[in-house]
Amino acid sequence: MTLTPHEAAVSQLGSSYPPAERIESLRFIKNNIIGNKTKKDLYIRLGVISRLRDIITVRDEKDPQLKTQAVIVLGSFAFGNESNILELVNSGVMGPVLNCLNPSGDPKLIEAAARTLNAIFTSPKVSRQELFVGNHLNVMVQLLDVYSTSCYMGREAVLLHTAELVASIFAKCCEAPEHQIQIAESGAIPLLMRLLASGVSKSQEAALGALAALVKDNHVLAEHIAQTRMEKGERPAPYILQLVRDKSPTMRLAAITCLAYMDRVNVIREHSHDIQSIVLPKLVKMLQLTGVVQETAPKVLAHLIWESESMQVEVCKLDAIPKLASIISQVDEEDNVYGIVGRKDKLKKNSLLALAAISQMKEDCREKVIEAKVLPHIVRAMSHPSVGVRAAACQCTRSLSRSVKNLRTDLVDAGIETPLFELLNDSDPGVLSSATATLCNIVLDVCPMRKSFMERGIVAKFVQMIGSGDSNVRLNALWAIKNLVFEAKSELKETVMSQFGYNTLSRLLNDDEHLIQEQALNLVRNLACKRERDIEQVFTGLGNEQLMDAIEKKLKGEDQRLLEHALYVLVNISTGSEQHKQSVVKRRNILELVIDLMSHRSVLIRVATVWVVINLTWPDLDASNGVHERVMELRDLGAESKLQSLTMDQELDVRERVKTALHHFQMDHQQHPHTSSSSSGSSSSASTSNSASNSIGAGTSANASQGQRMSVESAAGPTASDLSFLRPILDPAAATAGVSSSFIQLRMRLLQSPRDPHGGGSSGEGGSAMDTSTSPASASGHDRR
């Protein structure tokens, strides 16, 4: 049987053939497959990869040329599509290629192996773990040291290129914090600094890429790098700022990326003005370039301005929105004309992420996005074949949905309902997480789409997702359920819970993840808000003892968020009937915990504890005897004396609440002078007028009339994670006229949680819709994330 030339070439790679013939066959194969996907697929089917693996596995130091050519051919396959890369990895070539990185070996073989690995690691689907096994990492760090005495004379260019490739590999392989730390501990940072100061453009770009990857979202490591001295004694940030002005676009982008990641973790505060006045304008200009620079610039921009209102405003002034809208529109047009969907997916995804970041906080920025007529493109992107594009489109929608105007008109008119609902069936957890995060705003009562989503069976979808294995999806779905019952009528709450189930809620209150527990508590808060009927439904659904046990357990913990939300569940319960109040009072352990927490370091916790006392002691003509018994119980436990100690609290909000609480004790003392404790100190307690200011936490306040108790809800929307760099943000609250409306703004957790599950706040700028809010019995406000 006659073999084709391609079959013959593969056959001649066998060990029985002389080295010269094998090398000739390798060159033949290399020349055929370079730039030719069809030939690459052909040779893969002929089994060439296993032959190449066998060649580089054999220990033969006499002539490295055979191994070098084999590794080069493997690299050519790695420069193909992702399926080729996965074929290489699945064939077991990673270990043998890593073993070729022997510092004492042939420099050209080492360079070829580093180039092949760099190509393989372009795929996000390839595990990075093998690099961190055994001595591979230490060997690669040695290859960074191009100025060591062991350099081969006349091979400086090869060694320098190898060092650049190693730096590029590090940039692709330290996405996880543990990998960042391992690379840093291996001694790579000083060598990367030396490469940065080399004056060789390609080496500097490679070093910047590695340093950017090391500092990304890692404050400790970024602080260390920011304080490291370079060879001439300067710190890296000023040096990198000079490179922002370099004539090469790729150099400018590499420098800007490194500075952006350092700025995001607050390690170069002294350069904040430079970041906004120099880096940001140059980054926006890069949106009009082409190629990889234009593709990457929007992603870096999104990362830099996320959570920064001042930068988002500045970006709007620099006309970034029309530039990004033009990019997205042009990509859509090219896809439609040429039918080449996918060619510029990264550019489209990153541009959508940038728009999401720009429109995150300011209503003016959101208006400019709408005016740029990009909303139809965002809606279409929600049905895009690319997972990343779909998730980014959801991020845009979520940012735009923080506006009540957009919720009521623009998003509805754009027809976002159907594609968004269909994304709840998406197979990708990242897209599913982004879609549910978006729905956290959509299901608020200010959005007309809420009703139609309910009719589509949104509750059943959320229940299904809460039972999934993905933490982000579970959290976002639970968050959306919480928002759905925010400010809801009793009938809607009962409808939701008939599908959700109190048994499910009970399990979630004791979930392994604290973020899930927190939102489960928030759901209880919203369910038990405003009406005795609602509170009774919670008691019936969860069971009196089970509910109280859950609250007591949270009050014994250390998690401040769980403490706070557990306290506000008590606040709401204590606005109910006498039976509901007695359920609290009879649990002496709970009262003791509440009183102990009056000394908590957090003002939010202290305020919440005082609100529990206020509501338990609220004068009620229909149950005056019950009020007196509750006051006596609290007085016996030392609540009154503890309140006295808070009259000089450094926080005004605490002092004002304490006045109201002590006034209730004073009233009881006047009505029951013979039963009041002489040690209560009530004679010195502050008397209040018939209206008490009900300011809570970081929110704003207005007067609440006597007889209006405090009942608080929580509505909030989680972030999308995936896109792991995106994080939520809370705006300062603004008052709802004529009522007390305020609540809690909690700080974010960075590494622990890329999203920010909060409860609290009042209506924000421009009538924006929010993801967190609470309310007194008569009204509610909102916070947007």
PDB file of N, CA and C in Angstrom, residues 305-317 321 354-371 396 398-406 729-732 764-769 784-785:
ATOM      1  N   ILE A 305     -12.538  51.779  36.221  1.00  0.00           N
ATOM      2  CA  ILE A 305     -13.550  52.741  36.676  1.00  0.00           C
ATOM      3  C   ILE A 305     -14.639  52.109  37.524  1.00  0.00           C
ATOM      4  N   TRP A 306     -14.626  50.790  37.665  1.00  0.00           N
ATOM      5  CA  TRP A 306     -15.680  50.151  38.460  1.00  0.00           C
ATOM      6  C   TRP A 306     -15.641  50.670  39.889  1.00  0.00           C
ATOM      7  N   GLU A 307     -16.816  51.077  40.380  1.00  0.00           N
ATOM      8  CA  GLU A 307     -16.995  51.592  41.738  1.00  0.00           C
ATOM      9  C   GLU A 307     -16.457  53.003  41.928  1.00  0.00           C
ATOM     10  N   SER A 308     -15.914  53.623  40.904  1.00  0.00           N
ATOM     11  CA  SER A 308     -15.384  54.976  41.031  1.00  0.00           C
ATOM     12  C   SER A 308     -16.303  55.951  40.310  1.00  0.00           C
ATOM     13  N   GLU A 309     -17.115  56.653  41.075  1.00  0.00           N
ATOM     14  CA  GLU A 309     -18.057  57.598  40.479  1.00  0.00           C
ATOM     15  C   GLU A 309     -17.324  58.698  39.729  1.00  0.00           C
ATOM     16  N   SER A 310     -16.232  59.207  40.320  1.00  0.00           N
ATOM     17  CA  SER A 310     -15.503  60.308  39.689  1.00  0.00           C
ATOM     18  C   SER A 310     -14.916  59.881  38.342  1.00  0.00           C
ATOM     19  N   MET A 311     -14.392  58.668  38.275  1.00  0.00           N
ATOM     20  CA  MET A 311     -13.824  58.202  37.006  1.00  0.00           C
ATOM     21  C   MET A 311     -14.919  57.934  35.978  1.00  0.00           C
ATOM     22  N   GLN A 312     -16.042  57.415  36.424  1.00  0.00           N
ATOM     23  CA  GLN A 312     -17.143  57.172  35.500  1.00  0.00           C
ATOM     24  C   GLN A 312     -17.637  58.484  34.894  1.00  0.00           C
ATOM     25  N   VAL A 313     -17.722  59.515  35.711  1.00  0.00           N
ATOM     26  CA  VAL A 313     -18.122  60.835  35.216  1.00  0.00           C
ATOM     27  C   VAL A 313     -17.084  61.360  34.226  1.00  0.00           C
ATOM     28  N   GLU A 314     -15.808  61.188  34.552  1.00  0.00           N
ATOM     29  CA  GLU A 314     -14.736  61.670  33.686  1.00  0.00           C
ATOM     30  C   GLU A 314     -14.754  60.942  32.346  1.00  0.00           C
ATOM     31  N   VAL A 315     -15.002  59.647  32.375  1.00  0.00           N
ATOM     32  CA  VAL A 315     -15.064  58.873  31.141  1.00  0.00           C
ATOM     33  C   VAL A 315     -16.204  59.361  30.256  1.00  0.00           C
ATOM     34  N   CYS A 316     -17.319  59.716  30.889  1.00  0.00           N
ATOM     35  CA  CYS A 316     -18.433  60.277  30.107  1.00  0.00           C
ATOM     36  C   CYS A 316     -18.019  61.577  29.434  1.00  0.00           C
ATOM     37  N   LYS A 317     -17.287  62.405  30.155  1.00  0.00           N
ATOM     38  CA  LYS A 317     -16.815  63.671  29.585  1.00  0.00           C
ATOM     39  C   LYS A 317     -15.867  63.446  28.415  1.00  0.00           C
ATOM     40  N   ILE A 321     -18.595  56.779  25.796  1.00  0.00           N
ATOM     41  CA  ILE A 321     -19.837  56.058  25.491  1.00  0.00           C
ATOM     42  C   ILE A 321     -20.112  55.996  23.992  1.00  0.00           C
ATOM     43  N   ALA A 354     -17.461  47.564  29.464  1.00  0.00           N
ATOM     44  CA  ALA A 354     -17.097  48.956  29.713  1.00  0.00           C
ATOM     45  C   ALA A 354     -18.352  49.826  29.858  1.00  0.00           C
ATOM     46  N   LEU A 355     -19.341  49.610  28.996  1.00  0.00           N
ATOM     47  CA  LEU A 355     -20.598  50.360  29.126  1.00  0.00           C
ATOM     48  C   LEU A 355     -21.286  50.054  30.445  1.00  0.00           C
ATOM     49  N   ALA A 356     -21.231  48.804  30.864  1.00  0.00           N
ATOM     50  CA  ALA A 356     -21.830  48.431  32.153  1.00  0.00           C
ATOM     51  C   ALA A 356     -21.157  49.174  33.295  1.00  0.00           C
ATOM     52  N   ALA A 357     -19.839  49.297  33.234  1.00  0.00           N
ATOM     53  CA  ALA A 357     -19.111  49.984  34.292  1.00  0.00           C
ATOM     54  C   ALA A 357     -19.394  51.483  34.283  1.00  0.00           C
ATOM     55  N   ILE A 358     -19.446  52.081  33.098  1.00  0.00           N
ATOM     56  CA  ILE A 358     -19.682  53.521  32.995  1.00  0.00           C
ATOM     57  C   ILE A 358     -21.062  53.891  33.533  1.00  0.00           C
ATOM     58  N   SER A 359     -22.048  53.055  33.268  1.00  0.00           N
ATOM     59  CA  SER A 359     -23.429  53.374  33.659  1.00  0.00           C
ATOM     60  C   SER A 359     -23.797  52.810  35.024  1.00  0.00           C
ATOM     61  N   GLN A 360     -22.803  52.421  35.785  1.00  0.00           N
ATOM     62  CA  GLN A 360     -23.050  51.728  37.050  1.00  0.00           C
ATOM     63  C   GLN A 360     -23.665  52.633  38.117  1.00  0.00           C
ATOM     64  N   MET A 361     -23.209  53.895  38.209  1.00  0.00           N
ATOM     65  CA  MET A 361     -23.550  54.691  39.379  1.00  0.00           C
ATOM     66  C   MET A 361     -24.329  55.972  39.088  1.00  0.00           C
ATOM     67  N   LYS A 362     -24.076  56.611  37.964  1.00  0.00           N
ATOM     68  CA  LYS A 362     -24.647  57.931  37.713  1.00  0.00           C
ATOM     69  C   LYS A 362     -25.775  57.881  36.693  1.00  0.00           C
ATOM     70  N   GLU A 363     -26.862  58.547  37.028  1.00  0.00           N
ATOM     71  CA  GLU A 363     -28.008  58.594  36.128  1.00  0.00           C
ATOM     72  C   GLU A 363     -27.666  59.296  34.824  1.00  0.00           C
ATOM     73  N   ASP A 364     -26.827  60.327  34.890  1.00  0.00           N
ATOM     74  CA  ASP A 364     -26.432  61.027  33.668  1.00  0.00           C
ATOM     75  C   ASP A 364     -25.713  60.088  32.706  1.00  0.00           C
ATOM     76  N   CYS A 365     -24.870  59.238  33.238  1.00  0.00           N
ATOM     77  CA  CYS A 365     -24.148  58.281  32.386  1.00  0.00           C
ATOM     78  C   CYS A 365     -25.107  57.268  31.771  1.00  0.00           C
ATOM     79  N   ARG A 366     -26.076  56.829  32.553  1.00  0.00           N
ATOM     80  CA  ARG A 366     -27.059  55.897  32.004  1.00  0.00           C
ATOM     81  C   ARG A 366     -27.862  56.547  30.881  1.00  0.00           C
ATOM     82  N   GLU A 367     -28.196  57.822  31.064  1.00  0.00           N
ATOM     83  CA  GLU A 367     -28.933  58.547  30.028  1.00  0.00           C
ATOM     84  C   GLU A 367     -28.124  58.618  28.740  1.00  0.00           C
ATOM     85  N   LYS A 368     -26.823  58.820  28.859  1.00  0.00           N
ATOM     86  CA  LYS A 368     -25.980  58.917  27.670  1.00  0.00           C
ATOM     87  C   LYS A 368     -25.888  57.574  26.946  1.00  0.00           C
ATOM     88  N   VAL A 369     -25.922  56.479  27.702  1.00  0.00           N
ATOM     89  CA  VAL A 369     -25.933  55.159  27.067  1.00  0.00           C
ATOM     90  C   VAL A 369     -27.214  54.981  26.253  1.00  0.00           C
ATOM     91  N   ILE A 370     -28.339  55.386  26.824  1.00  0.00           N
ATOM     92  CA  ILE A 370     -29.617  55.294  26.111  1.00  0.00           C
ATOM     93  C   ILE A 370     -29.594  56.197  24.876  1.00  0.00           C
ATOM     94  N   GLU A 371     -29.074  57.409  25.031  1.00  0.00           N
ATOM     95  CA  GLU A 371     -29.014  58.361  23.913  1.00  0.00           C
ATOM     96  C   GLU A 371     -28.107  57.868  22.788  1.00  0.00           C
ATOM     97  N   CYS A 396     -24.703  45.012  31.378  1.00  0.00           N
ATOM     98  CA  CYS A 396     -25.196  46.311  30.906  1.00  0.00           C
ATOM     99  C   CYS A 396     -26.636  46.539  31.343  1.00  0.00           C
ATOM    100  N   ARG A 398     -28.195  45.241  33.803  1.00  0.00           N
ATOM    101  CA  ARG A 398     -28.292  45.453  35.242  1.00  0.00           C
ATOM    102  C   ARG A 398     -27.943  46.888  35.623  1.00  0.00           C
ATOM    103  N   SER A 399     -26.893  47.425  35.028  1.00  0.00           N
ATOM    104  CA  SER A 399     -26.515  48.807  35.321  1.00  0.00           C
ATOM    105  C   SER A 399     -27.627  49.766  34.904  1.00  0.00           C
ATOM    106  N   LEU A 400     -28.182  49.551  33.723  1.00  0.00           N
ATOM    107  CA  LEU A 400     -29.247  50.434  33.233  1.00  0.00           C
ATOM    108  C   LEU A 400     -30.514  50.284  34.062  1.00  0.00           C
ATOM    109  N   SER A 401     -30.740  49.111  34.631  1.00  0.00           N
ATOM    110  CA  SER A 401     -31.968  48.873  35.400  1.00  0.00           C
ATOM    111  C   SER A 401     -31.936  49.529  36.768  1.00  0.00           C
ATOM    112  N   ARG A 402     -30.835  50.183  37.125  1.00  0.00           N
ATOM    113  CA  ARG A 402     -30.778  50.926  38.383  1.00  0.00           C
ATOM    114  C   ARG A 402     -31.520  52.250  38.289  1.00  0.00           C
ATOM    115  N   SER A 403     -32.026  52.555  37.124  1.00  0.00           N
ATOM    116  CA  SER A 403     -32.813  53.767  36.908  1.00  0.00           C
ATOM    117  C   SER A 403     -34.291  53.407  36.838  1.00  0.00           C
ATOM    118  N   VAL A 404     -35.098  54.069  37.633  1.00  0.00           N
ATOM    119  CA  VAL A 404     -36.542  53.827  37.602  1.00  0.00           C
ATOM    120  C   VAL A 404     -37.095  54.156  36.226  1.00  0.00           C
ATOM    121  N   LYS A 405     -36.591  55.230  35.632  1.00  0.00           N
ATOM    122  CA  LYS A 405     -37.054  55.612  34.290  1.00  0.00           C
ATOM    123  C   LYS A 405     -36.785  54.499  33.292  1.00  0.00           C
ATOM    124  N   ASN A 406     -35.589  53.947  33.342  1.00  0.00           N
ATOM    125  CA  ASN A 406     -35.265  52.868  32.412  1.00  0.00           C
ATOM    126  C   ASN A 406     -36.111  51.635  32.677  1.00  0.00           C
ATOM    127  N   ILE A 729     -21.838  48.263  44.328  1.00  0.00           N
ATOM    128  CA  ILE A 729     -21.526  49.495  45.051  1.00  0.00           C
ATOM    129  C   ILE A 729     -22.814  50.106  45.542  1.00  0.00           C
ATOM    130  N   LEU A 730     -22.781  50.721  46.694  1.00  0.00           N
ATOM    131  CA  LEU A 730     -23.950  51.396  47.241  1.00  0.00           C
ATOM    132  C   LEU A 730     -23.784  52.899  47.154  1.00  0.00           C
ATOM    133  N   ASP A 731     -24.864  53.588  46.786  1.00  0.00           N
ATOM    134  CA  ASP A 731     -24.836  55.035  46.783  1.00  0.00           C
ATOM    135  C   ASP A 731     -25.331  55.575  48.113  1.00  0.00           C
ATOM    136  N   PRO A 732     -24.972  56.825  48.460  1.00  0.00           N
ATOM    137  CA  PRO A 732     -25.551  57.455  49.634  1.00  0.00           C
ATOM    138  C   PRO A 732     -27.055  57.538  49.458  1.00  0.00           C
ATOM    139  N   GLY A 764     -32.386  56.791  45.788  1.00  0.00           N
ATOM    140  CA  GLY A 764     -31.143  57.400  45.354  1.00  0.00           C
ATOM    141  C   GLY A 764     -31.331  58.446  44.288  1.00  0.00           C
ATOM    142  N   GLU A 765     -30.225  58.964  43.831  1.00  0.00           N
ATOM    143  CA  GLU A 765     -30.172  60.054  42.882  1.00  0.00           C
ATOM    144  C   GLU A 765     -30.984  59.746  41.646  1.00  0.00           C
ATOM    145  N   GLY A 766     -31.737  60.742  41.224  1.00  0.00           N
ATOM    146  CA  GLY A 766     -32.476  60.599  39.996  1.00  0.00           C
ATOM    147  C   GLY A 766     -33.606  59.602  40.050  1.00  0.00           C
ATOM    148  N   GLY A 767     -34.087  59.267  41.216  1.00  0.00           N
ATOM    149  CA  GLY A 767     -35.142  58.276  41.315  1.00  0.00           C
ATOM    150  C   GLY A 767     -34.692  56.916  40.868  1.00  0.00           C
ATOM    151  N   SER A 768     -33.452  56.612  41.126  1.00  0.00           N
ATOM    152  CA  SER A 768     -32.887  55.355  40.635  1.00  0.00           C
ATOM    153  C   SER A 768     -33.462  54.166  41.378  1.00  0.00           C
ATOM    154  N   ALA A 769     -33.532  53.076  40.675  1.00  0.00           N
ATOM    155  CA  ALA A 769     -33.963  51.852  41.310  1.00  0.00           C
ATOM    156  C   ALA A 769     -32.793  51.204  41.963  1.00  0.00           C
ATOM    157  N   ARG A 784     -29.456  51.975  45.388  1.00  0.00           N
ATOM    158  CA  ARG A 784     -29.024  51.220  44.216  1.00  0.00           C
ATOM    159  C   ARG A 784     -27.603  50.770  44.409  1.00  0.00           C
ATOM    160  N   ARG A 785     -27.336  49.644  43.832  1.00  0.00           N
ATOM    161  CA  ARG A 785     -26.026  49.060  44.009  1.00  0.00           C
ATOM    162  C   ARG A 785     -25.066  49.634  43.021  1.00  0.00           C
TER     163      ARG A 785
END
